Amino acid sequence: MTFLKLLSRTKLYWGLIAIFLIGVLGSPMSSKGNNIFLSYGNLLDVLRQVSTTGLIATGMTAVIITGGIDLSVGSLMAICSVVCAMLLTVPGVTPGVVLGVPTVALVALCLGFVVTRFIFQNLAKSRAGADLLREIKLDGIRGLVTPAVVGVVLCCLSLWFLLPQIEPKFGVLGVLLVAPCVGLLFGALNGFIIVAGRLQPFIVTLAMMVTALGIARLTAGQNNAVLPVYTGSNATADFEILRSLVFGIIPMPGLFFLGAILIYGAVLRFTPFGRYVYAIGGNEEAARLSGIAAGRVKIATYAVSGLLAGIAAVLYVAQYRQGKPDAGAGLELDAIAAVVIGGTSLMGGRGSLTGTFCGVLIFGLLSNILQLHNINSNLQLVLKGMIIIGTVLVQERNAGDLLAYLRLPGGQSAHKETAAAKRPSQETPSLNLGGNKK
């Protein structure tokens, strides 16, 4: 029984190993007799290709754990890619500058205020020995004046850094600052509308998906379906670093993806914020009654989701040498699929970034295997859909119910076990108050 429990808990890793072994054993051979799937270049390509989806899936994981959904990340990536490409290639005041630079200033002002106030709040709690969930009122200096001053200073520093880049065109650090801030602002707006308006995340993010797509097209202009980016020609040569190999070993997009997984994974696992995310997903009302600021936590998860979409947009521009209003079309669905394959429940309260990492790799390796065998692209979509359904059935332990419903062998016992697990009280023997009967 212990072995079965261990197998159940590690089934995701066994699935990843199984996909990898299928790729190895079924791989075509090169003219020199080498395994193409196992070649270093092919595995690097897999990591490079999944990095964009992986960054978005990383942010999506926390959103789904809270019981929400974010359908706008693909459009947010698109608008950030347009802003990034325009800042790199067009000098002077452009729609990208008008949208991007004020956004950075606003984000710097708000972050400076919120982070400083958060620090003072927690210092006051630690000194008072108070419960972390209980609010402590700060005086005017620590609660308002000092956070406002820090926010204004950060705002001025960001403008001091960005304004000189407008005329000659932006560099790598400039776009790495502007594009993520644009994504963060739109993501935070998603969270604010959901919390303040008490609306369903599906509706709000669906509306934002359409809105951001329109803003991306307006920013690019009617005559610019694609904004080409050629490093060393119409853009700075330093931008090439974002598609290079770090120490000749790992592609830069993969490094961003792994860094996001490790950092955000540590935050969700070891910090109070992470515990709040899981508590809200498990039972939001109970979390609210226990003192957790559920609204702020949810806004933060959507803001981080938008931030990571902005970083993914910069890497997309570096990889494909272009920015376009439909750059992230359908990417939100791939990210959601990877998160669900990784074991995160769409009902909220359960999941991990370790699972998401495995889900992203499973999705990427599967696509690579199908491409190596030259499978028709339409058939690839069919196979991916079937695999997603099968994986979710296994993750949610509903495969036995499906077999029982279809009256297939092996389904009845699994169905009974599932039913017994769901109704433990039925297995409890009733008390015989009338004595034993012969």
Tab-separated table of C-alpha atoms in Angstrom:
chain	number	residue	atom	x	y	z
A	1	MET	CA	0.000	0.000	0.000
A	2	THR	CA	2.862	2.353	0.780
A	3	PHE	CA	4.374	1.694	-2.631
A	4	LEU	CA	1.049	2.476	-4.321
A	5	LYS	CA	0.773	5.744	-2.424
A	6	LEU	CA	4.313	6.679	-3.415
A	7	LEU	CA	3.537	5.796	-7.023
A	8	SER	CA	0.398	7.932	-6.910
A	9	ARG	CA	2.243	10.915	-5.503
A	10	THR	CA	5.045	10.696	-8.075
A	11	LYS	CA	2.906	9.806	-11.102
A	12	LEU	CA	3.626	13.155	-12.738
A	13	TYR	CA	7.363	12.481	-12.722
A	14	TRP	CA	6.793	8.984	-14.083
A	15	GLY	CA	4.723	10.546	-16.847
A	16	LEU	CA	7.581	12.896	-17.709
A	17	ILE	CA	10.047	9.990	-17.714
A	18	ALA	CA	7.682	7.961	-19.909
A	19	ILE	CA	7.386	10.784	-22.465
A	20	PHE	CA	11.166	11.154	-22.478
A	21	LEU	CA	11.702	7.421	-23.015
A	22	ILE	CA	9.165	7.402	-25.845
A	23	GLY	CA	11.096	10.226	-27.461
A	24	VAL	CA	14.395	8.374	-27.077
A	25	LEU	CA	13.185	4.990	-28.307
A	26	GLY	CA	11.088	6.351	-31.163
A	27	SER	CA	13.496	9.028	-32.328
A	28	PRO	CA	14.652	9.079	-35.954
A	29	MET	CA	18.389	8.789	-36.583
A	30	SER	CA	20.627	11.279	-38.312
A	31	SER	CA	22.775	10.399	-41.343
A	32	LYS	CA	25.625	9.633	-38.922
A	33	GLY	CA	23.466	7.246	-36.884
A	34	ASN	CA	22.982	9.594	-33.924
A	35	ASN	CA	19.734	9.820	-31.962
A	36	ILE	CA	18.187	13.152	-33.018
A	37	PHE	CA	15.936	13.452	-29.967
A	38	LEU	CA	18.867	13.051	-27.564
A	39	SER	CA	21.084	15.509	-29.419
A	40	TYR	CA	22.163	18.487	-27.340
A	41	GLY	CA	20.859	20.932	-29.920
A	42	ASN	CA	17.392	19.365	-29.957
A	43	LEU	CA	17.061	19.380	-26.164
A	44	LEU	CA	18.179	23.021	-26.089
A	45	ASP	CA	15.543	23.830	-28.695
A	46	VAL	CA	12.893	22.187	-26.511
A	47	LEU	CA	13.902	24.311	-23.519
A	48	ARG	CA	14.037	27.433	-25.674
A	49	GLN	CA	10.591	26.762	-27.163
A	50	VAL	CA	8.854	26.034	-23.855
A	51	SER	CA	10.317	29.050	-22.066
A	52	THR	CA	7.696	31.521	-23.280
A	53	THR	CA	4.805	29.218	-22.397
A	54	GLY	CA	6.580	28.281	-19.173
A	55	LEU	CA	6.859	31.876	-17.965
A	56	ILE	CA	3.167	32.461	-18.559
A	57	ALA	CA	2.275	29.117	-16.946
A	58	THR	CA	4.341	30.102	-13.891
A	59	GLY	CA	2.187	33.157	-13.285
A	60	MET	CA	-0.971	31.260	-14.200
A	61	THR	CA	-0.306	28.629	-11.518
A	62	ALA	CA	-0.781	30.984	-8.577
A	63	VAL	CA	-3.870	32.510	-10.205
A	64	ILE	CA	-5.477	29.085	-10.637
A	65	ILE	CA	-4.524	28.010	-7.092
A	66	THR	CA	-6.576	30.958	-5.796
A	67	GLY	CA	-9.534	29.607	-7.776
A	68	GLY	CA	-9.223	32.135	-10.608
A	69	ILE	CA	-8.274	32.078	-14.268
A	70	ASP	CA	-6.443	34.507	-16.550
A	71	LEU	CA	-7.461	34.412	-20.214
A	72	SER	CA	-5.772	37.715	-21.002
A	73	VAL	CA	-2.109	36.696	-20.746
A	74	GLY	CA	-1.792	35.974	-24.474
A	75	SER	CA	-3.066	39.441	-25.397
A	76	LEU	CA	-0.932	41.033	-22.677
A	77	MET	CA	2.101	39.338	-24.172
A	78	ALA	CA	1.073	40.661	-27.588
A	79	ILE	CA	0.763	44.268	-26.462
A	80	CYS	CA	4.070	44.050	-24.586
A	81	SER	CA	5.768	42.615	-27.690
A	82	VAL	CA	4.509	45.553	-29.761
A	83	VAL	CA	5.735	48.043	-27.159
A	84	CYS	CA	9.111	46.274	-26.943
A	85	ALA	CA	9.630	46.176	-30.731
A	86	MET	CA	8.595	49.808	-31.136
A	87	LEU	CA	10.918	51.015	-28.380
A	88	LEU	CA	13.822	49.106	-29.925
A	89	THR	CA	13.350	50.177	-33.540
A	90	VAL	CA	11.604	53.572	-33.674
A	91	PRO	CA	13.298	56.666	-32.193
A	92	GLY	CA	11.437	59.595	-30.690
A	93	VAL	CA	8.017	59.818	-29.119
A	94	THR	CA	5.923	56.884	-30.372
A	95	PRO	CA	2.740	55.174	-29.161
A	96	GLY	CA	5.021	52.648	-27.454
A	97	VAL	CA	6.730	55.428	-25.506
A	98	VAL	CA	3.408	57.098	-24.644
A	99	LEU	CA	2.084	53.815	-23.281
A	100	GLY	CA	5.262	52.458	-21.725
A	101	VAL	CA	7.107	55.286	-19.977
A	102	PRO	CA	4.152	56.659	-17.930
A	103	THR	CA	3.289	53.061	-16.987
A	104	VAL	CA	6.774	52.528	-15.554
A	105	ALA	CA	6.511	55.768	-13.584
A	106	LEU	CA	3.112	54.770	-12.168
A	107	VAL	CA	4.262	51.245	-11.311
A	108	ALA	CA	7.414	52.587	-9.594
A	109	LEU	CA	5.333	55.038	-7.559
A	110	CYS	CA	2.835	52.380	-6.448
A	111	LEU	CA	5.441	49.693	-5.744
A	112	GLY	CA	7.564	52.079	-3.705
A	113	PHE	CA	4.566	53.075	-1.617
A	114	VAL	CA	3.177	49.545	-1.133
A	115	VAL	CA	6.510	47.824	-0.402
A	116	THR	CA	7.654	50.502	2.068
A	117	ARG	CA	4.341	50.426	3.915
A	118	PHE	CA	4.457	46.616	3.953
A	119	ILE	CA	7.938	46.691	5.527
A	120	PHE	CA	6.874	49.156	8.231
A	121	GLN	CA	3.737	47.109	8.909
A	122	ASN	CA	5.681	43.902	9.465
A	123	LEU	CA	8.340	45.619	11.572
A	124	ALA	CA	5.600	46.971	13.805
A	125	LYS	CA	4.022	43.531	14.086
A	126	SER	CA	7.315	41.872	15.000
A	127	ARG	CA	8.012	44.460	17.685
A	128	ALA	CA	4.543	44.182	19.160
A	129	GLY	CA	4.613	40.399	19.007
A	130	ALA	CA	1.251	40.515	17.271
A	131	ASP	CA	-0.315	37.922	15.032
A	132	LEU	CA	0.789	38.348	11.428
A	133	LEU	CA	-2.836	38.322	10.290
A	134	ARG	CA	-3.847	41.220	12.505
A	135	GLU	CA	-3.661	44.742	11.125
A	136	ILE	CA	-1.622	47.311	13.024
A	137	LYS	CA	-2.274	51.000	12.457
A	138	LEU	CA	0.798	53.027	11.515
A	139	ASP	CA	1.345	56.681	12.322
A	140	GLY	CA	1.278	59.313	9.575
A	141	ILE	CA	5.046	59.309	9.021
A	142	ARG	CA	5.480	55.566	8.567
A	143	GLY	CA	2.058	54.884	7.096
A	144	LEU	CA	1.841	57.668	4.519
A	145	VAL	CA	4.682	60.170	4.258
A	146	THR	CA	7.692	57.852	4.076
A	147	PRO	CA	6.053	55.364	1.623
A	148	ALA	CA	4.971	58.283	-0.573
A	149	VAL	CA	8.493	59.741	-0.578
A	150	VAL	CA	10.023	56.375	-1.488
A	151	GLY	CA	7.493	55.978	-4.293
A	152	VAL	CA	8.234	59.432	-5.694
A	153	VAL	CA	11.989	58.786	-5.548
A	154	LEU	CA	11.620	55.492	-7.443
A	155	CYS	CA	9.370	57.212	-9.976
A	156	CYS	CA	11.954	59.947	-10.568
A	157	LEU	CA	14.785	57.418	-10.870
A	158	SER	CA	12.858	55.407	-13.463
A	159	LEU	CA	12.142	58.531	-15.521
A	160	TRP	CA	15.786	59.607	-15.208
A	161	PHE	CA	16.808	56.242	-16.637
A	162	LEU	CA	14.213	56.034	-19.417
A	163	LEU	CA	13.797	59.572	-20.779
A	164	PRO	CA	17.321	59.835	-22.287
A	165	GLN	CA	16.627	56.630	-24.285
A	166	ILE	CA	13.582	57.981	-26.103
A	167	GLU	CA	15.398	59.879	-28.855
A	168	PRO	CA	18.196	57.434	-29.741
A	169	LYS	CA	16.026	54.266	-29.201
A	170	PHE	CA	15.830	51.995	-26.172
A	171	GLY	CA	18.372	49.395	-25.107
A	172	VAL	CA	18.038	45.958	-23.555
A	173	LEU	CA	17.619	47.114	-19.951
A	174	GLY	CA	15.101	49.733	-21.030
A	175	VAL	CA	12.732	47.257	-22.703
A	176	LEU	CA	13.255	44.738	-19.884
A	177	LEU	CA	11.923	47.434	-17.560
A	178	VAL	CA	9.107	48.877	-19.676
A	179	ALA	CA	7.466	45.744	-21.147
A	180	PRO	CA	7.098	43.850	-17.825
A	181	CYS	CA	5.709	46.990	-16.164
A	182	VAL	CA	3.063	47.303	-18.893
A	183	GLY	CA	2.086	43.668	-18.301
A	184	LEU	CA	2.080	44.176	-14.537
A	185	LEU	CA	-0.239	47.199	-14.793
A	186	PHE	CA	-2.782	45.381	-16.954
A	187	GLY	CA	-2.572	42.304	-14.723
A	188	ALA	CA	-3.124	44.378	-11.581
A	189	LEU	CA	-6.093	46.034	-13.298
A	190	ASN	CA	-7.528	42.559	-13.899
A	191	GLY	CA	-7.208	41.702	-10.230
A	192	PHE	CA	-8.595	45.051	-9.066
A	193	ILE	CA	-11.737	44.757	-11.218
A	194	ILE	CA	-12.282	41.155	-10.066
A	195	VAL	CA	-11.939	42.070	-6.381
A	196	ALA	CA	-13.627	45.479	-6.342
A	197	GLY	CA	-16.397	44.553	-8.765
A	198	ARG	CA	-16.883	41.042	-7.323
A	199	LEU	CA	-16.953	39.641	-10.838
A	200	GLN	CA	-16.006	36.227	-12.167
A	201	PRO	CA	-12.340	36.074	-13.271
A	202	PHE	CA	-13.392	34.354	-16.492
A	203	ILE	CA	-15.513	37.329	-17.590
A	204	VAL	CA	-13.033	40.013	-16.524
A	205	THR	CA	-9.991	38.410	-18.120
A	206	LEU	CA	-11.971	37.573	-21.260
A	207	ALA	CA	-12.895	41.254	-21.571
A	208	MET	CA	-9.263	42.226	-20.927
A	209	MET	CA	-8.117	39.771	-23.611
A	210	VAL	CA	-10.231	41.574	-26.220
A	211	THR	CA	-9.330	45.036	-24.887
A	212	ALA	CA	-5.579	44.377	-24.826
A	213	LEU	CA	-5.725	42.988	-28.359
A	214	GLY	CA	-7.366	46.205	-29.544
A	215	ILE	CA	-4.796	48.341	-27.702
A	216	ALA	CA	-1.982	46.296	-29.249
A	217	ARG	CA	-3.348	46.910	-32.754
A	218	LEU	CA	-3.834	50.621	-32.079
A	219	THR	CA	-0.300	50.888	-30.699
A	220	ALA	CA	1.230	49.089	-33.685
A	221	GLY	CA	-0.829	51.095	-36.203
A	222	GLN	CA	-3.041	49.891	-39.006
A	223	ASN	CA	-0.118	49.507	-41.425
A	224	ASN	CA	2.090	47.554	-39.018
A	225	ALA	CA	0.861	43.983	-38.666
A	226	VAL	CA	4.450	43.032	-37.835
A	227	LEU	CA	7.230	45.187	-36.372
A	228	PRO	CA	10.553	43.596	-37.483
A	229	VAL	CA	13.529	43.756	-35.127
A	230	TYR	CA	17.013	43.242	-36.594
A	231	THR	CA	19.768	43.441	-34.006
A	232	GLY	CA	22.678	45.516	-35.188
A	233	SER	CA	20.548	47.139	-37.894
A	234	ASN	CA	17.352	48.835	-36.759
A	235	ALA	CA	17.863	47.772	-33.114
A	236	THR	CA	20.792	47.694	-30.725
A	237	ALA	CA	23.205	44.804	-31.198
A	238	ASP	CA	23.141	44.137	-27.443
A	239	PHE	CA	19.585	42.787	-27.785
A	240	GLU	CA	21.123	39.629	-29.275
A	241	ILE	CA	22.139	38.587	-25.763
A	242	LEU	CA	18.544	37.566	-25.009
A	243	ARG	CA	18.725	34.748	-27.548
A	244	SER	CA	22.271	33.612	-26.801
A	245	LEU	CA	23.599	30.664	-24.787
A	246	VAL	CA	24.749	31.456	-21.257
A	247	PHE	CA	28.288	30.057	-20.918
A	248	GLY	CA	27.504	28.109	-24.090
A	249	ILE	CA	25.295	25.740	-22.060
A	250	ILE	CA	21.755	27.027	-21.495
A	251	PRO	CA	19.706	29.412	-23.662
A	252	MET	CA	18.887	32.756	-22.088
A	253	PRO	CA	15.082	32.244	-22.337
A	254	GLY	CA	15.479	28.954	-20.469
A	255	LEU	CA	17.414	30.766	-17.753
A	256	PHE	CA	14.556	33.257	-17.323
A	257	PHE	CA	12.064	30.387	-17.125
A	258	LEU	CA	14.057	28.395	-14.574
A	259	GLY	CA	14.686	31.542	-12.514
A	260	ALA	CA	10.975	32.378	-12.443
A	261	ILE	CA	10.077	28.815	-11.413
A	262	LEU	CA	12.631	28.775	-8.587
A	263	ILE	CA	11.877	32.247	-7.226
A	264	TYR	CA	8.089	32.097	-7.425
A	265	GLY	CA	8.127	28.494	-6.230
A	266	ALA	CA	10.100	29.528	-3.134
A	267	VAL	CA	7.655	32.389	-2.514
A	268	LEU	CA	4.637	30.077	-2.697
A	269	ARG	CA	6.236	27.415	-0.531
A	270	PHE	CA	8.101	29.324	2.184
A	271	THR	CA	6.389	32.704	2.650
A	272	PRO	CA	3.111	33.797	4.266
A	273	PHE	CA	1.988	35.061	0.851
A	274	GLY	CA	2.175	31.516	-0.507
A	275	ARG	CA	0.158	30.156	2.421
A	276	TYR	CA	-2.452	32.847	1.815
A	277	VAL	CA	-2.691	31.855	-1.864
A	278	TYR	CA	-3.460	28.237	-0.955
A	279	ALA	CA	-5.846	29.264	1.824
A	280	ILE	CA	-7.849	31.480	-0.536
A	281	GLY	CA	-8.088	28.699	-3.087
A	282	GLY	CA	-9.182	26.197	-0.463
A	283	ASN	CA	-11.888	28.380	1.078
A	284	GLU	CA	-11.849	32.100	0.367
A	285	GLU	CA	-14.540	32.964	2.889
A	286	ALA	CA	-12.741	31.101	5.681
A	287	ALA	CA	-9.464	32.773	4.719
A	288	ARG	CA	-11.146	36.173	4.821
A	289	LEU	CA	-12.690	35.498	8.227
A	290	SER	CA	-9.301	34.416	9.573
A	291	GLY	CA	-7.887	37.844	8.761
A	292	ILE	CA	-6.211	37.288	5.395
A	293	ALA	CA	-6.481	40.239	3.010
A	294	ALA	CA	-7.814	38.023	0.226
A	295	GLY	CA	-8.398	40.908	-2.167
A	296	ARG	CA	-4.800	42.138	-2.007
A	297	VAL	CA	-3.408	38.644	-2.458
A	298	LYS	CA	-5.559	38.011	-5.522
A	299	ILE	CA	-4.579	41.352	-7.071
A	300	ALA	CA	-0.926	40.463	-6.475
A	301	THR	CA	-1.271	37.082	-8.228
A	302	TYR	CA	-2.832	38.684	-11.315
A	303	ALA	CA	-0.172	41.414	-11.296
A	304	VAL	CA	2.622	38.829	-11.227
A	305	SER	CA	0.899	36.940	-14.036
A	306	GLY	CA	0.932	40.098	-16.159
A	307	LEU	CA	4.551	40.817	-15.197
A	308	LEU	CA	5.705	37.391	-16.385
A	309	ALA	CA	3.704	37.823	-19.596
A	310	GLY	CA	5.665	41.036	-20.194
A	311	ILE	CA	8.998	39.258	-19.683
A	312	ALA	CA	7.837	36.499	-22.034
A	313	ALA	CA	7.031	39.189	-24.632
A	314	VAL	CA	10.587	40.537	-24.575
A	315	LEU	CA	11.980	37.021	-25.033
A	316	TYR	CA	9.491	36.420	-27.854
A	317	VAL	CA	10.745	39.525	-29.670
A	318	ALA	CA	14.342	38.363	-29.178
A	319	GLN	CA	13.614	34.849	-30.481
A	320	TYR	CA	11.410	35.663	-33.453
A	321	ARG	CA	12.855	39.118	-34.224
A	322	GLN	CA	9.454	40.748	-34.370
A	323	GLY	CA	6.630	42.151	-32.345
A	324	LYS	CA	3.035	41.824	-33.481
A	325	PRO	CA	-0.477	42.324	-32.078
A	326	ASP	CA	-1.355	38.627	-32.335
A	327	ALA	CA	1.928	37.305	-30.923
A	328	GLY	CA	0.293	35.465	-28.019
A	329	ALA	CA	-2.798	34.121	-29.770
A	330	GLY	CA	-3.853	30.890	-28.057
A	331	LEU	CA	-0.900	30.955	-25.665
A	332	GLU	CA	-3.165	31.284	-22.640
A	333	LEU	CA	-4.729	27.920	-23.497
A	334	ASP	CA	-1.320	26.235	-23.744
A	335	ALA	CA	-0.358	27.705	-20.371
A	336	ILE	CA	-3.591	26.538	-18.725
A	337	ALA	CA	-3.121	23.064	-20.221
A	338	ALA	CA	0.448	22.853	-18.888
A	339	VAL	CA	-0.673	23.974	-15.427
A	340	VAL	CA	-3.508	21.431	-15.305
A	341	ILE	CA	-1.244	18.646	-16.602
A	342	GLY	CA	1.087	19.577	-13.745
A	343	GLY	CA	-1.584	18.678	-11.209
A	344	THR	CA	-2.991	22.103	-10.310
A	345	SER	CA	-6.730	21.880	-9.700
A	346	LEU	CA	-8.970	24.299	-11.581
A	347	MET	CA	-11.129	24.373	-8.442
A	348	GLY	CA	-8.255	26.011	-6.551
A	349	GLY	CA	-6.368	25.203	-3.379
A	350	ARG	CA	-4.081	22.533	-4.847
A	351	GLY	CA	-1.038	22.647	-7.105
A	352	SER	CA	2.648	23.492	-7.234
A	353	LEU	CA	5.174	25.081	-9.526
A	354	THR	CA	7.152	21.839	-9.529
A	355	GLY	CA	4.152	20.207	-11.161
A	356	THR	CA	3.811	23.110	-13.587
A	357	PHE	CA	7.470	22.729	-14.561
A	358	CYS	CA	6.884	19.048	-15.330
A	359	GLY	CA	3.682	19.889	-17.192
A	360	VAL	CA	5.461	22.426	-19.371
A	361	LEU	CA	8.230	19.931	-20.169
A	362	ILE	CA	5.695	17.188	-20.962
A	363	PHE	CA	3.901	19.539	-23.323
A	364	GLY	CA	7.171	20.632	-24.941
A	365	LEU	CA	8.606	17.133	-25.325
A	366	LEU	CA	5.340	15.877	-26.792
A	367	SER	CA	5.330	18.646	-29.400
A	368	ASN	CA	8.961	17.937	-30.221
A	369	ILE	CA	8.340	14.197	-30.670
A	370	LEU	CA	5.425	14.836	-33.013
A	371	GLN	CA	7.469	17.326	-35.036
A	372	LEU	CA	10.429	14.946	-35.353
A	373	HIS	CA	8.092	12.366	-36.864
A	374	ASN	CA	6.549	14.944	-39.220
A	375	ILE	CA	3.049	14.353	-37.876
A	376	ASN	CA	0.415	16.495	-39.559
A	377	SER	CA	-0.132	19.711	-37.570
A	378	ASN	CA	-3.892	19.146	-37.383
A	379	LEU	CA	-3.375	15.610	-36.095
A	380	GLN	CA	-0.937	17.018	-33.532
A	381	LEU	CA	-3.727	19.170	-32.111
A	382	VAL	CA	-6.024	16.139	-31.872
A	383	LEU	CA	-3.376	14.070	-30.079
A	384	LYS	CA	-2.540	16.895	-27.683
A	385	GLY	CA	-6.192	17.328	-26.789
A	386	MET	CA	-6.605	13.626	-26.088
A	387	ILE	CA	-3.472	13.549	-23.942
A	388	ILE	CA	-4.636	16.580	-21.943
A	389	ILE	CA	-7.985	14.912	-21.201
A	390	GLY	CA	-6.323	11.631	-20.236
A	391	THR	CA	-3.794	13.326	-17.998
A	392	VAL	CA	-6.415	15.354	-16.158
A	393	LEU	CA	-8.531	12.234	-15.621
A	394	VAL	CA	-5.543	10.546	-13.994
A	395	GLN	CA	-4.634	13.628	-11.949
A	396	GLU	CA	-8.178	14.040	-10.628
A	397	ARG	CA	-8.512	10.256	-10.078
A	398	ASN	CA	-11.700	10.145	-12.134
A	399	ALA	CA	-10.505	7.585	-14.697
A	400	GLY	CA	-12.175	4.757	-12.743
A	401	ASP	CA	-15.483	6.624	-12.754
A	402	LEU	CA	-15.258	7.038	-16.521
A	403	LEU	CA	-14.502	3.338	-17.043
A	404	ALA	CA	-17.402	2.387	-14.791
A	405	TYR	CA	-19.729	4.705	-16.679
A	406	LEU	CA	-18.656	3.116	-19.959
A	407	ARG	CA	-18.869	-0.364	-18.329
A	408	LEU	CA	-15.313	-1.229	-19.278
A	409	PRO	CA	-13.194	-3.865	-17.452
A	410	GLY	CA	-11.502	-2.495	-14.361
A	411	GLY	CA	-13.951	0.331	-14.006
A	412	GLN	CA	-16.310	-1.151	-11.390
A	413	SER	CA	-13.660	-1.734	-8.716
A	414	ALA	CA	-12.111	1.661	-9.255
A	415	HIS	CA	-15.546	3.241	-9.130
A	416	LYS	CA	-16.324	1.515	-5.829
A	417	GLU	CA	-13.010	2.606	-4.327
A	418	THR	CA	-13.607	6.191	-5.407
A	419	ALA	CA	-17.143	6.147	-4.027
A	420	ALA	CA	-15.931	4.687	-0.743
A	421	ALA	CA	-13.279	7.381	-0.467
A	422	LYS	CA	-15.878	10.060	-1.103
A	423	ARG	CA	-18.364	8.602	1.419
A	424	PRO	CA	-16.352	7.290	4.376
A	425	SER	CA	-19.297	7.619	6.697
A	426	GLN	CA	-21.106	4.787	4.916
A	427	GLU	CA	-18.400	2.367	5.930
A	428	THR	CA	-18.814	3.212	9.611
A	429	PRO	CA	-20.892	0.482	11.289
A	430	SER	CA	-24.086	1.695	12.915
A	431	LEU	CA	-24.620	1.211	16.629
A	432	ASN	CA	-26.832	-1.737	17.553
A	433	LEU	CA	-28.905	-0.290	20.399
A	434	GLY	CA	-31.360	-3.166	20.478
A	435	GLY	CA	-28.858	-5.816	21.436
A	436	ASN	CA	-27.503	-8.728	19.389
A	437	LYS	CA	-29.865	-10.818	17.357
A	438	LYS	CA	-29.387	-14.459	16.627
